[in-house]
Coordinates of C-alpha atoms in Angstrom, one line a residue:
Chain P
X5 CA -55.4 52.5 -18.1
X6 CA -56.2 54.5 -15.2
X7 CA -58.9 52.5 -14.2
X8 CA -56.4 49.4 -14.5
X9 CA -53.8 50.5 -12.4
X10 CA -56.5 51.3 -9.0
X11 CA -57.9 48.1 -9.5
X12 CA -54.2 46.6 -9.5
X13 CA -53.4 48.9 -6.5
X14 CA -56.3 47.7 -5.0
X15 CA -55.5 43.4 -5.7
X16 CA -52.2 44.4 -4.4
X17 CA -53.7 46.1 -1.1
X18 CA -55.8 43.0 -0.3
X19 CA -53.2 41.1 -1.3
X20 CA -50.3 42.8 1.3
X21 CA -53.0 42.8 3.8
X22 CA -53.6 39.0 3.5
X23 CA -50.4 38.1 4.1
X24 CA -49.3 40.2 6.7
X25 CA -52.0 38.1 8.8
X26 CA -49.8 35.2 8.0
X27 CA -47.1 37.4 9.2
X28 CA -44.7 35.3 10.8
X29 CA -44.9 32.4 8.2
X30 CA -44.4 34.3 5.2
X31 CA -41.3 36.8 6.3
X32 CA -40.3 33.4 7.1
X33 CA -40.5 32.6 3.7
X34 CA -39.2 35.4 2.0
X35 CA -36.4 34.9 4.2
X36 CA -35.1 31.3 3.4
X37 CA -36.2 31.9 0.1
X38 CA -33.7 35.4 0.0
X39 CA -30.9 33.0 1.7
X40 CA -31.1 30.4 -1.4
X41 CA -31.5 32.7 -3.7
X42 CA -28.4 34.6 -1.6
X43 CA -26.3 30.7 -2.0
X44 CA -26.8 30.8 -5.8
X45 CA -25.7 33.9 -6.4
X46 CA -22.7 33.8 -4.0
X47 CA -21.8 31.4 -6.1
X48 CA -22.4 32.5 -9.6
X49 CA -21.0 35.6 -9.3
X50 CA -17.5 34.3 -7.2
X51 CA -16.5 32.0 -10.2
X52 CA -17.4 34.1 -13.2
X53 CA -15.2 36.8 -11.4
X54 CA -12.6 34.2 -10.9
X55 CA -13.2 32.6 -14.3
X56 CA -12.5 35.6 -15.4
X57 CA -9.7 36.7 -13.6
X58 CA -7.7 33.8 -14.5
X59 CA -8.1 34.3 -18.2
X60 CA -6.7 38.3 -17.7
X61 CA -4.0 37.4 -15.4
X62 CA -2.4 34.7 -17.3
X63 CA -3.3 36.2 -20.6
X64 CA 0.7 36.8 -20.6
X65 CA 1.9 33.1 -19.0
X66 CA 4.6 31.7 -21.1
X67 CA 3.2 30.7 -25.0
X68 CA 4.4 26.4 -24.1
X69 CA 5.8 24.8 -21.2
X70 CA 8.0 21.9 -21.9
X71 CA 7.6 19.1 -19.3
X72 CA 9.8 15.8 -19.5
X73 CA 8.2 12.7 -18.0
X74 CA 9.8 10.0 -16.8
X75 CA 7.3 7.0 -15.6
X76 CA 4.2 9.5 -16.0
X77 CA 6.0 11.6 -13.6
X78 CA 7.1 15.1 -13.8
X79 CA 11.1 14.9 -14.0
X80 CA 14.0 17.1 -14.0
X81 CA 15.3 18.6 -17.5
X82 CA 18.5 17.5 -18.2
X83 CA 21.7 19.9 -19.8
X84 CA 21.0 19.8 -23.9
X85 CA 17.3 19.9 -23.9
X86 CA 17.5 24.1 -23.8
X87 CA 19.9 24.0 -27.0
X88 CA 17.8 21.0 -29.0
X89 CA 15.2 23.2 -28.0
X90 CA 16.3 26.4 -29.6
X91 CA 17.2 24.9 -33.2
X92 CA 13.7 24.1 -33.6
X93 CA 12.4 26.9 -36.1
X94 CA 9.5 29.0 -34.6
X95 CA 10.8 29.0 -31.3
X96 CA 11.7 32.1 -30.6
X97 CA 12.5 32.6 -27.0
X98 CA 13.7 29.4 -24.5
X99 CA 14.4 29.9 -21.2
X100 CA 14.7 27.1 -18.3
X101 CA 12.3 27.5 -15.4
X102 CA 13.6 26.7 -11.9
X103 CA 11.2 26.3 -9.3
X104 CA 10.0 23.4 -6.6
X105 CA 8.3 23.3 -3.5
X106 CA 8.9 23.7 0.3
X107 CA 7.3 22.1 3.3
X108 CA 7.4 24.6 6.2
X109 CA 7.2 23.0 9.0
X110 CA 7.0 25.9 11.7
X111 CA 3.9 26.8 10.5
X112 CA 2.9 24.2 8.4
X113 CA 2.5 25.8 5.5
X114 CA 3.6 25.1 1.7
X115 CA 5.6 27.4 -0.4
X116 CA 7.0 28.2 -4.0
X117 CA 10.2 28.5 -4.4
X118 CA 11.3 30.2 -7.4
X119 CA 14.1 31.5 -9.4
X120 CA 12.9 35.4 -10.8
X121 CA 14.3 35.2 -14.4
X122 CA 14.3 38.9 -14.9
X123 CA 15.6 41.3 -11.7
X124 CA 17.2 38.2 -9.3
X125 CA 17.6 38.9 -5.9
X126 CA 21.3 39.4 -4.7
X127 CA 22.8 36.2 -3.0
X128 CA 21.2 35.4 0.4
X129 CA 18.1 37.2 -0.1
X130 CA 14.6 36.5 -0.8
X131 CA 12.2 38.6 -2.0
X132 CA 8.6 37.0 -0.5
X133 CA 5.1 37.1 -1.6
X134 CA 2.2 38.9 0.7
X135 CA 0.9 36.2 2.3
X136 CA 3.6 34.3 3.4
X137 CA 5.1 37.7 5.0
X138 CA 1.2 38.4 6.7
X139 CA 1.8 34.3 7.9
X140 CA 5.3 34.6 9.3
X141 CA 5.3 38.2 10.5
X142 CA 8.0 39.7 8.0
X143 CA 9.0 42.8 6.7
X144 CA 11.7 43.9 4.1
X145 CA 15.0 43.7 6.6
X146 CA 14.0 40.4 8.4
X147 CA 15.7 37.1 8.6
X148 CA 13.8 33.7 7.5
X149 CA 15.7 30.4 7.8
X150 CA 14.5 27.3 6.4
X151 CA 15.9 23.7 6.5
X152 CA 17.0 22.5 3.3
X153 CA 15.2 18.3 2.5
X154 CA 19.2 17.9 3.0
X155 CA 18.6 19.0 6.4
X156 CA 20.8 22.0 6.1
X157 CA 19.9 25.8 7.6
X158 CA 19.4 28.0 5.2
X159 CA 19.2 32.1 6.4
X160 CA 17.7 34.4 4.0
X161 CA 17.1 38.6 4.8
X162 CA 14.0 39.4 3.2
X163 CA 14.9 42.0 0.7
X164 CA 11.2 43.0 -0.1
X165 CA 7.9 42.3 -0.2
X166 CA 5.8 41.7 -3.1
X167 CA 3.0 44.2 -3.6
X168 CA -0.6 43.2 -2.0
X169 CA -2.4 43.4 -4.3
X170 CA -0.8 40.6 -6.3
X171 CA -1.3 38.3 -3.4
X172 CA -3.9 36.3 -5.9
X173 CA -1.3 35.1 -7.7
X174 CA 1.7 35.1 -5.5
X175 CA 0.5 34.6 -1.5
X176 CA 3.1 31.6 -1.4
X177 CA 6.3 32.5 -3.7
X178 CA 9.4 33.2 -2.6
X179 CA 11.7 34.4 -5.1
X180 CA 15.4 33.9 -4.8
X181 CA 18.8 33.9 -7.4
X182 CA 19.9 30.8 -9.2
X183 CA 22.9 29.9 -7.5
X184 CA 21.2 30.2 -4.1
X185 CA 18.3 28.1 -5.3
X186 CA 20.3 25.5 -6.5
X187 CA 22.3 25.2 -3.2
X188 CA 18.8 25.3 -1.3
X189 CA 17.8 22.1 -3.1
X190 CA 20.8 20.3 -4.2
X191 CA 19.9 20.8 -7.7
X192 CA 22.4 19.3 -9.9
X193 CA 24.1 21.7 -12.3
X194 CA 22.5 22.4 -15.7
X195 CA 19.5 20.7 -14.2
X196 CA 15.6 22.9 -15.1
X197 CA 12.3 22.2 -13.6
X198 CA 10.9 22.9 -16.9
X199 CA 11.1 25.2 -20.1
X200 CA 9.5 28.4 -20.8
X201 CA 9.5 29.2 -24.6
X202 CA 8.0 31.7 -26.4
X203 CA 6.7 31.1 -30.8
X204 CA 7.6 33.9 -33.0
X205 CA 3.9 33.7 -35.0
X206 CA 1.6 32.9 -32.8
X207 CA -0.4 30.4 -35.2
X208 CA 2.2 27.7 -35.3
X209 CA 2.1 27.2 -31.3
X210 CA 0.7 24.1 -31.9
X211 CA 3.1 23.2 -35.1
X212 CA 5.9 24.2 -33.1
X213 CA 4.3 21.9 -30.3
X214 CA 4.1 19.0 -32.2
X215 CA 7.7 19.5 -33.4
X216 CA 8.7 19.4 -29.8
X217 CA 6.9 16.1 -29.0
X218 CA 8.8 15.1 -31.8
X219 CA 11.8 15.7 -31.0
X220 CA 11.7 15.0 -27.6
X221 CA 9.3 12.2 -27.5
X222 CA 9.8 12.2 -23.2
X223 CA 8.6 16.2 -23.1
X224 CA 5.3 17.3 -22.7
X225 CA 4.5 20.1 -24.2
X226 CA 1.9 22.4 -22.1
X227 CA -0.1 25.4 -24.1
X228 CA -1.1 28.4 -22.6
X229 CA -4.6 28.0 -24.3
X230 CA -4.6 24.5 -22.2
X231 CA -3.6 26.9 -18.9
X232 CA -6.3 29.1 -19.5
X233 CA -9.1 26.0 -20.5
X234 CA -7.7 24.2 -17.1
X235 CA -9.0 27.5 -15.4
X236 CA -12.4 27.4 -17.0
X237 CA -13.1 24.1 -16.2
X238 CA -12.0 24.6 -12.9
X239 CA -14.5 26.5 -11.8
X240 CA -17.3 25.5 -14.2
X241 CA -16.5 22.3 -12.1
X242 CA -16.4 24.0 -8.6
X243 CA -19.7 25.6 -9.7
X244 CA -21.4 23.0 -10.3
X245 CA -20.3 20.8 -7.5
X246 CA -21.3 24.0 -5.4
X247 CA -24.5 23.9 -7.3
X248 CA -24.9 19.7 -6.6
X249 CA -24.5 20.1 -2.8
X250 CA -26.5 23.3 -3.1
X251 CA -29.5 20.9 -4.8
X252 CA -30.6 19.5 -1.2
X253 CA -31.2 23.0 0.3
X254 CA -33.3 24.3 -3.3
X255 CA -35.1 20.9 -2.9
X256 CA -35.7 21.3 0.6
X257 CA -37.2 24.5 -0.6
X258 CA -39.1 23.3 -3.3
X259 CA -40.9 21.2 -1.1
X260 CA -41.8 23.9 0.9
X261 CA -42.5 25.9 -1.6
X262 CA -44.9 23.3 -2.9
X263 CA -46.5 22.4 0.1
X264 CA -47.1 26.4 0.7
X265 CA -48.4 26.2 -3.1
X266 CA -50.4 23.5 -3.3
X267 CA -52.0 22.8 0.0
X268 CA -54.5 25.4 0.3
X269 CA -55.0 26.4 4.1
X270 CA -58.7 26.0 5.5
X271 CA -58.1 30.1 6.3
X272 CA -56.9 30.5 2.4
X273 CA -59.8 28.0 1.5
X274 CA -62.5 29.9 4.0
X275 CA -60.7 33.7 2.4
X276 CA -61.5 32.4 -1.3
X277 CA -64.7 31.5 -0.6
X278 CA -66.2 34.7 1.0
X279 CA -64.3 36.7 -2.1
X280 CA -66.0 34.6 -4.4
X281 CA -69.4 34.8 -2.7
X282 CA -69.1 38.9 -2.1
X283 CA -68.5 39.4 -5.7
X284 CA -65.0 38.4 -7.0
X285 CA -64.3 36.9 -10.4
X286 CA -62.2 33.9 -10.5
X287 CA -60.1 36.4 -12.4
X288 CA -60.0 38.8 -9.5
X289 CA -58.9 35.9 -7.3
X290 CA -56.5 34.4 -9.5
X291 CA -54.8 38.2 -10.0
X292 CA -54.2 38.5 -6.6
X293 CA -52.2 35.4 -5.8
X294 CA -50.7 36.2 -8.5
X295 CA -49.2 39.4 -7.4
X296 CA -48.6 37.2 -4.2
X297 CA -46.3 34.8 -5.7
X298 CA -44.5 37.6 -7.2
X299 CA -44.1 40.1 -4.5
X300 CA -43.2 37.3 -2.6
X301 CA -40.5 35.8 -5.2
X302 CA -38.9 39.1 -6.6
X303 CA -38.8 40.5 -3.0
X304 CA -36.9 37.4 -2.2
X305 CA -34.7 37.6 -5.4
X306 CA -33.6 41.2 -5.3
X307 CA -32.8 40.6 -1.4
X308 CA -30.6 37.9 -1.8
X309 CA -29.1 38.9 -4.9
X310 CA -28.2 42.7 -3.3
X311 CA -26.8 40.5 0.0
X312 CA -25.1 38.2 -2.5
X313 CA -23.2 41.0 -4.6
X314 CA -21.9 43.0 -1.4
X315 CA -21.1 39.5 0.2
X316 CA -18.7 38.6 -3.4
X317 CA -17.5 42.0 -3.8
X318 CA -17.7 44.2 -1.0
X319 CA -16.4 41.0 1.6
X320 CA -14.5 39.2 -0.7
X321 CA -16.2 36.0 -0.4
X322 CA -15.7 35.3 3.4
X323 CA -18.5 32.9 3.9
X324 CA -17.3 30.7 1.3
X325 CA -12.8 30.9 2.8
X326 CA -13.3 27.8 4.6
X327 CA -14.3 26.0 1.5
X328 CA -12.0 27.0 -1.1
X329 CA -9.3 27.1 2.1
X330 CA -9.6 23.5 2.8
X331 CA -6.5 22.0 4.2
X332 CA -3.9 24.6 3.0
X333 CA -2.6 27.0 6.0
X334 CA -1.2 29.8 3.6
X335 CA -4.7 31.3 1.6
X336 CA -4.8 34.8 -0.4
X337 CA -6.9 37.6 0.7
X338 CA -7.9 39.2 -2.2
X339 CA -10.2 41.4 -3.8
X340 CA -12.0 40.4 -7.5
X341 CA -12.7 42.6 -10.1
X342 CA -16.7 42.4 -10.9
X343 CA -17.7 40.3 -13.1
X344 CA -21.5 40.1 -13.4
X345 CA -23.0 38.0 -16.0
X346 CA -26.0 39.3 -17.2
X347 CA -27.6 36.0 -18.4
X348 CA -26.6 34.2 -15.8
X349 CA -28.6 36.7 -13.4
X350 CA -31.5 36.6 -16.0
X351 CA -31.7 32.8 -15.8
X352 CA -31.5 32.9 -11.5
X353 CA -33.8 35.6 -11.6
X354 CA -36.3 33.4 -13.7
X355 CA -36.0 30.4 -11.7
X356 CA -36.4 31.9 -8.8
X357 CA -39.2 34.0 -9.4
X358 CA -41.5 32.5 -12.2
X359 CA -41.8 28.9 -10.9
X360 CA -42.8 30.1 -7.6
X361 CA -45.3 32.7 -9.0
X362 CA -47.3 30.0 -11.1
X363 CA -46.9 27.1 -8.6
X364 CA -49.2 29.2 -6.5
X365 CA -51.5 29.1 -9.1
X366 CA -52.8 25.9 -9.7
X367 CA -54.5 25.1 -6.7
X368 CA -56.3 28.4 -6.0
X369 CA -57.6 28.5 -9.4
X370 CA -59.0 24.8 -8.4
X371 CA -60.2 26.3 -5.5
X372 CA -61.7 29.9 -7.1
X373 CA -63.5 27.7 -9.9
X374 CA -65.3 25.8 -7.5
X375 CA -68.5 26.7 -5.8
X376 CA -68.1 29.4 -3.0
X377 CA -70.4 27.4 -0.6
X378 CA -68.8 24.1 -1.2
X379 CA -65.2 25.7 -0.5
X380 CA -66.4 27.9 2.8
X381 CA -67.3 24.5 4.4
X382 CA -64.8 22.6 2.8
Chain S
X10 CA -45.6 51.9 14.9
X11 CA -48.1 51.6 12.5
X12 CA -47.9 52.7 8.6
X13 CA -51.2 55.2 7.8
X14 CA -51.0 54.5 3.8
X15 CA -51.9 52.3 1.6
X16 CA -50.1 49.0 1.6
X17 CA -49.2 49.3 -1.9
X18 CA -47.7 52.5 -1.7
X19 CA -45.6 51.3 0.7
X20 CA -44.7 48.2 -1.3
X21 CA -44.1 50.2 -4.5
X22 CA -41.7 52.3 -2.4
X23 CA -40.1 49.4 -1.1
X24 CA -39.9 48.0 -4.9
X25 CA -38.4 51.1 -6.0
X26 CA -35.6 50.9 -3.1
X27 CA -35.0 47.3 -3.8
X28 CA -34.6 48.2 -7.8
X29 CA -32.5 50.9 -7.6
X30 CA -30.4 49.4 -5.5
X31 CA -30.0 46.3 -8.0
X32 CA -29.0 48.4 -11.0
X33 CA -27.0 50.7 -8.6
X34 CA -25.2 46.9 -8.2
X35 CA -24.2 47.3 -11.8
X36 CA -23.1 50.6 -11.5
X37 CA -20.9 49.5 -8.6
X38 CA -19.6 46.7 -10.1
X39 CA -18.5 49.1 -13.0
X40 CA -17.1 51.3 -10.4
X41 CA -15.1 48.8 -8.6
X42 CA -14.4 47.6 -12.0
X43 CA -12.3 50.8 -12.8
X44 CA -10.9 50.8 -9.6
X45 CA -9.9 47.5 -9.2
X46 CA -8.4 47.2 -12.9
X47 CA -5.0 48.2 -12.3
X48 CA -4.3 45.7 -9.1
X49 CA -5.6 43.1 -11.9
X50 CA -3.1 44.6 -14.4
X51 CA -0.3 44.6 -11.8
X52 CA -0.8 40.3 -11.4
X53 CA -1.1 40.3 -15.0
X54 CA 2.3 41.6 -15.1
X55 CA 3.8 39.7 -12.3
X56 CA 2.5 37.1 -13.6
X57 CA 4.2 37.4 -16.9
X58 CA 7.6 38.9 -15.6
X59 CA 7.7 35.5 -13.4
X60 CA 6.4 33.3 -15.9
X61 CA 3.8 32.2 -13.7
X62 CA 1.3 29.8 -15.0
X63 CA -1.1 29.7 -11.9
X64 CA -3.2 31.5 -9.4
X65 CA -2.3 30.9 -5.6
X66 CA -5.4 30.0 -4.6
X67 CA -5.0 26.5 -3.3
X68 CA -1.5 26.0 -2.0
X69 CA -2.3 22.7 0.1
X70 CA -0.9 20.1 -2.6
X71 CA 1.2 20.2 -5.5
X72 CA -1.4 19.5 -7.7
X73 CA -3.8 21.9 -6.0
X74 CA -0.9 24.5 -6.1
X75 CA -0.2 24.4 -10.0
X76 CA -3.3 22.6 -11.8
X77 CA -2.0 23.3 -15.4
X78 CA 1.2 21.4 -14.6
X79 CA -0.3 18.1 -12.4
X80 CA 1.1 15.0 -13.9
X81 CA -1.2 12.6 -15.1
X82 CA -1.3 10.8 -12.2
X83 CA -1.4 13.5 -9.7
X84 CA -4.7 12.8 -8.3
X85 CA -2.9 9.1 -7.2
X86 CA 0.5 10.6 -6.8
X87 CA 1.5 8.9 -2.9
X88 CA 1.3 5.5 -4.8
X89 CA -1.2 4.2 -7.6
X90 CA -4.3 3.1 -5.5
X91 CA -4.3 5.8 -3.1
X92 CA -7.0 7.9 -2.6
X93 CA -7.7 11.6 -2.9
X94 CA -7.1 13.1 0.6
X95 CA -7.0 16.8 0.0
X96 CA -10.5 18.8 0.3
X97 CA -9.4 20.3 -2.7
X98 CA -8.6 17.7 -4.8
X99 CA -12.5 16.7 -4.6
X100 CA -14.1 20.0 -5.7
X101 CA -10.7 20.1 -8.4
X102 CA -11.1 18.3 -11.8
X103 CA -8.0 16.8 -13.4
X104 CA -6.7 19.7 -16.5
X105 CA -9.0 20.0 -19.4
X106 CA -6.1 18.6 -21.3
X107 CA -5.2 15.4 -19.3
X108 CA -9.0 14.4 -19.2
X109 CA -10.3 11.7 -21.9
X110 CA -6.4 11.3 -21.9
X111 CA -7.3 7.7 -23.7
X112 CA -9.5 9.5 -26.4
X113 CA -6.8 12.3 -27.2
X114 CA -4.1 9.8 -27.7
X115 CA -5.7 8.6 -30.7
X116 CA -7.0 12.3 -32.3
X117 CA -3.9 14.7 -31.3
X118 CA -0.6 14.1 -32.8
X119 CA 1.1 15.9 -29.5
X120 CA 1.0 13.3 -26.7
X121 CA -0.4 14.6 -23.7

C-alpha cells in the first residue's frame, strides 16, 4: 500500500510539474472550466431554493380559488355567488377576495392593491409592502397619492411598513380597507375579484371543486395543489431554458475540451515519447494523465461550485437580478433559505469531472501504445 | 516566490482546503438554514393571513405578477394575435393546469 501511494505521489509530481510548463494555458483552463461549472451551479442551486420556497410559503394559500370567466377572461364576481357558494356541503369557509392592480406612473412601477381580510387598515391609510417603500422613499407617517383610472387623487398616510423580510412575497402590495378600495377603483358594490374558500376534510377539495364547476358552470375553480405545481414548473422551466442558453457556452467548452483532449501537442507527443523510451509503462503514462484530467476537472468543479454557493446564498443571486428583473421596475431583494440538492450536485459533479478525465484518455493511450521512436519524430 | 516541497504535497493541501471548504458549504447551508427559517415562516404566515397565492418575484405584468391566476389567454391578453412582449413571459410557462388545456377538457370533470 505504501509502496502504492509514493509511486502515486510520484505520477502526481510529474504530472503538476508538466503542466505548470503549460502554465498559462491550463490556469486558463481550469478557469473557464470553474466559470461553467460556476453557471450551472448558480443555477441549480437558485431554483431548487426557490422551488422550494414556494412550496413552504404558500403551503397555507387559500385551499380553492373561485374565478368567474366571462369570454376566457378573468371577470368580476357578482352579489349571490358568496351565498350559492356557502350552501355547497364541504365548504367550510368562503370569503370574497378584493384585489387589482395599479399602474404607477411616477415611477413606473406596478402595484397590488389589496383588501387585508383580517386586521384592515383604518380609512385613508395604507399599510405598504418593503419594496415599494425602499422605491418611493417611505416610512410609517408619510403621504402617498395615487390617481385613481377614474382620474381622481387619492392621498393615503402610510400607516406601516410590512416587515423585510417578507419582501419575497409582498415587495409590491399595498394593503388598504374595503370601503377605501372600493372608492379607489370604482368597484361596484357587492362586486369580489374572486373567492377564497377553505374544505372542511381536506380529501374532498377536488369533490367540492367539481361541485363548484357545477354549480357555477362560468367559475373556475383554482387548487392550491395547482398553485404549488404552477411553481414547480415554473422553475423546472426557467432551469432549463437557463440550461438551453447555457448549452452554447458548455459546447463551446466541449470543443475546447476536446481539442485540448484529443489533439496531442508535438511537446505532449515529444514528452510521451522520451517517458516511454526511459522506462515508463504505457500504464505509468496513462496513470498520469489520468490524475491530469482529474486534478484539472475536480479542481475546476470544487472552485466553481464554492464561488457558486456564496454567489446563491451569501449574494443573493446578484449576477443573475437582471434576468429574473426583466422589465419590471419594483423587484424583491431577498435572501433564500438553502436548499442544496444532493443529487443534483452529484450528477454536476459527474459531468463535469468524469467526461473530461477519460476524454483525455483516448488519444494518449494511442500515443503511449505506439512506438517511442515513431512518436519522438512524429 | 518559489514553493521548496513537493508538488503533491502542495496539491494535497490545496485538495484538502478545497474539500473542506465544500462540506463546510453544507454545514453553512444548514446554518443559514436555521437562521433563515423564521423569515421563511414569517412569509408563510403573511402569506396565509393575506391569502396570498403568489410570490412577488416578477411584478412587470399581470400574468407575470400572479401566475397561478393568468387567464387562459394571458400570454395573448392585448388582443388574440399579439405577441409575447415581456422578458418574462418568455422564460414563464403558461400554469401546469392551463397547459394541454385541450387534453384536460376531455379527462377532468372540473373545466379548467
Amino acid at each position: 500500500m505504501r509502496h502504492w501511494i509514493a509511486r502515486q505521489r510520484y505520477l502526481i509530481d510529474f504530472t503538476l510539474a508538466s503542466l505548470a510548463r503549460r502554465k498559462t494555458k491550463n490556469i486558463g483552463l481550469v478557469l473557464v472550466f470553474s466559470l461553467l461549472v460556476f453557471a450551472l451551479a448558480s443555477v441549480t442551486l437558485l431554483t431548487s431554493a426557490l422551488r422550494q420556497e414556494a412550496a413552504r410559503v404558500l403551503a397555507q394559500s387559500p385551499e380553492v380559488l373561485l374565478q368567474r370567466m366571462v369570454a376566457g377572461r378573468h371577470d368580476l364576481i357578482p352579489p349571490g355567488y358568496i351565498e350559492r357558494i356557502g350552501r355547497i356541503r364541504g365548504v367550510q369557509q368562503v370569503e370574497g377576495r378584493l384585489w387589482g392592480y395599479y399602474y404607477d406612473p411616477v415611477v413606473k412601477a406596478n402595484y397590488t392593491f389589496q383588501v387585508a381580510a383580517t386586521v384592515p387598515p383604518p380609512a385613508g391609510r395604507i399599510v405598504v409592502g418593503p419594496g415599494l417603500a425602499r422605491f418611493r422613499g417611505v416610512q410609517a407617517g408619510n403621504v402617498l397619492s395615487f390617481r385613481s383610472y377614474s382620474g381622481k387623487l387619492f392621498t393615503f398616510t402610510v400607516d406601516a411598513v410590512l416587515p423585510a423580510e417578507s419582501e419575497l412575497v409582498s415587495a409590491d402590495l399595498v394593503l388598504l380597507n374595503e370601503a377605501d378600495f372600493r372608492a379607489f377603483f370604482d368597484y361596484p358594490a357587492g362586486h369580489f375579484t374572486d373567492i377564497a374558500l377553505s374544505v372542511a376534510n381536506p380529501q374532498e377539495v377536488r369533490t367540492v371543486a367539481t361541485k363548484l364547476a357545477a354549480a357555477l358552470p362560468d367559475s373556475r375553480p383554482i387548487l392550491r395543489d395547482e398553485v404549488l405545481r404552477t411553481y414547480q414548473s415554473i422553475f423546472d422551466w426557467r432551469e432549463g431554458i437557463a440550461l438551453a442558453l447555457l448549452s452554447a457556452a458548455i459546447l463551446a467548452f466541449a470543443i475546447l475540451a476536446w481539442d485540448k483532449a484529443s489533439g496531442l501537442s508535438a511537446e505532449e507527443r515529444r514528452e510521451i515519447g522520451i517517458l516511454k523510451a526511459i522506462g515508463w509503462e504505457t500504464g505509468d503514462v496513462i496513470r498520469m494523465k489520468l490524475w491530469e484530467g482529474t486534478l484539472v476537472s475536480l479542481g475546476a468543479f470544487l472552485l466553481g461550485y464554492l464561488a457558486a454557493y456564496v454567489h446563491v446564498f451569501h449574494f443573493s443571486a446578484t449576477l443573475f437580478a437582471p434576468v429574473l428583473k426583466g422589465w419590471a421596475v419594483l423587484y424583491p431583494s431577498f435572501t433564500l433559505l438553502p436548499a442544496i440538492d444532493g443529487l443534483q450536485i452529484a450528477t454536476l459533479l459527474f459531468f463535469t469531472v468524469f467526461p473530461y478525465a477519460v476524454a483525455v484518455l483516448v488519444p494518449i493511450w494511442r500515443a503511449a501504445i505506439t512506438d517511442p521512436d515513431a512518436v519522438m519524430r512524429g | 516566490m518559489r514553493y521548496a516541497g513537493r508538488p503533491s504535497a502542495l496539491a494535497a493541501w490545496v485538495f484538502a482546503v478545497l474539500i473542506a471548504l465544500f462540506l463546510a458549504s453544507f454545514a453553512d447551508a444548514g446554518r443559514l438554514g436555521q437562521k433563515r427559517s423564521g423569515e421563511q415562516a414569517a412569509r408563510a404566515e403573511l402569506a396565509a393571513r393575506l391569502r396570498l397565492t403568489d410570490l412577488a418575484l416578477f411584478t412587470e405584468a399581470r400574468y407575470t405578477r400572479h401566475p397561478s391566476l393568468a387567464d387562459l389567454h394571458s400570454a395573448a391578453q392585448d388582443h388574440p394575435l399579439s405577441l409575447e412582449h415581456f422578458p418574462s413571459g418568455s422564460l414563464l410557462p403558461p400554469p401546469a393546469h392551463l397547459r394541454n388545456h385541450a387534453s384536460l377538457d376531455r379527462e377532468t370533470t372540473v373545466p379548467d
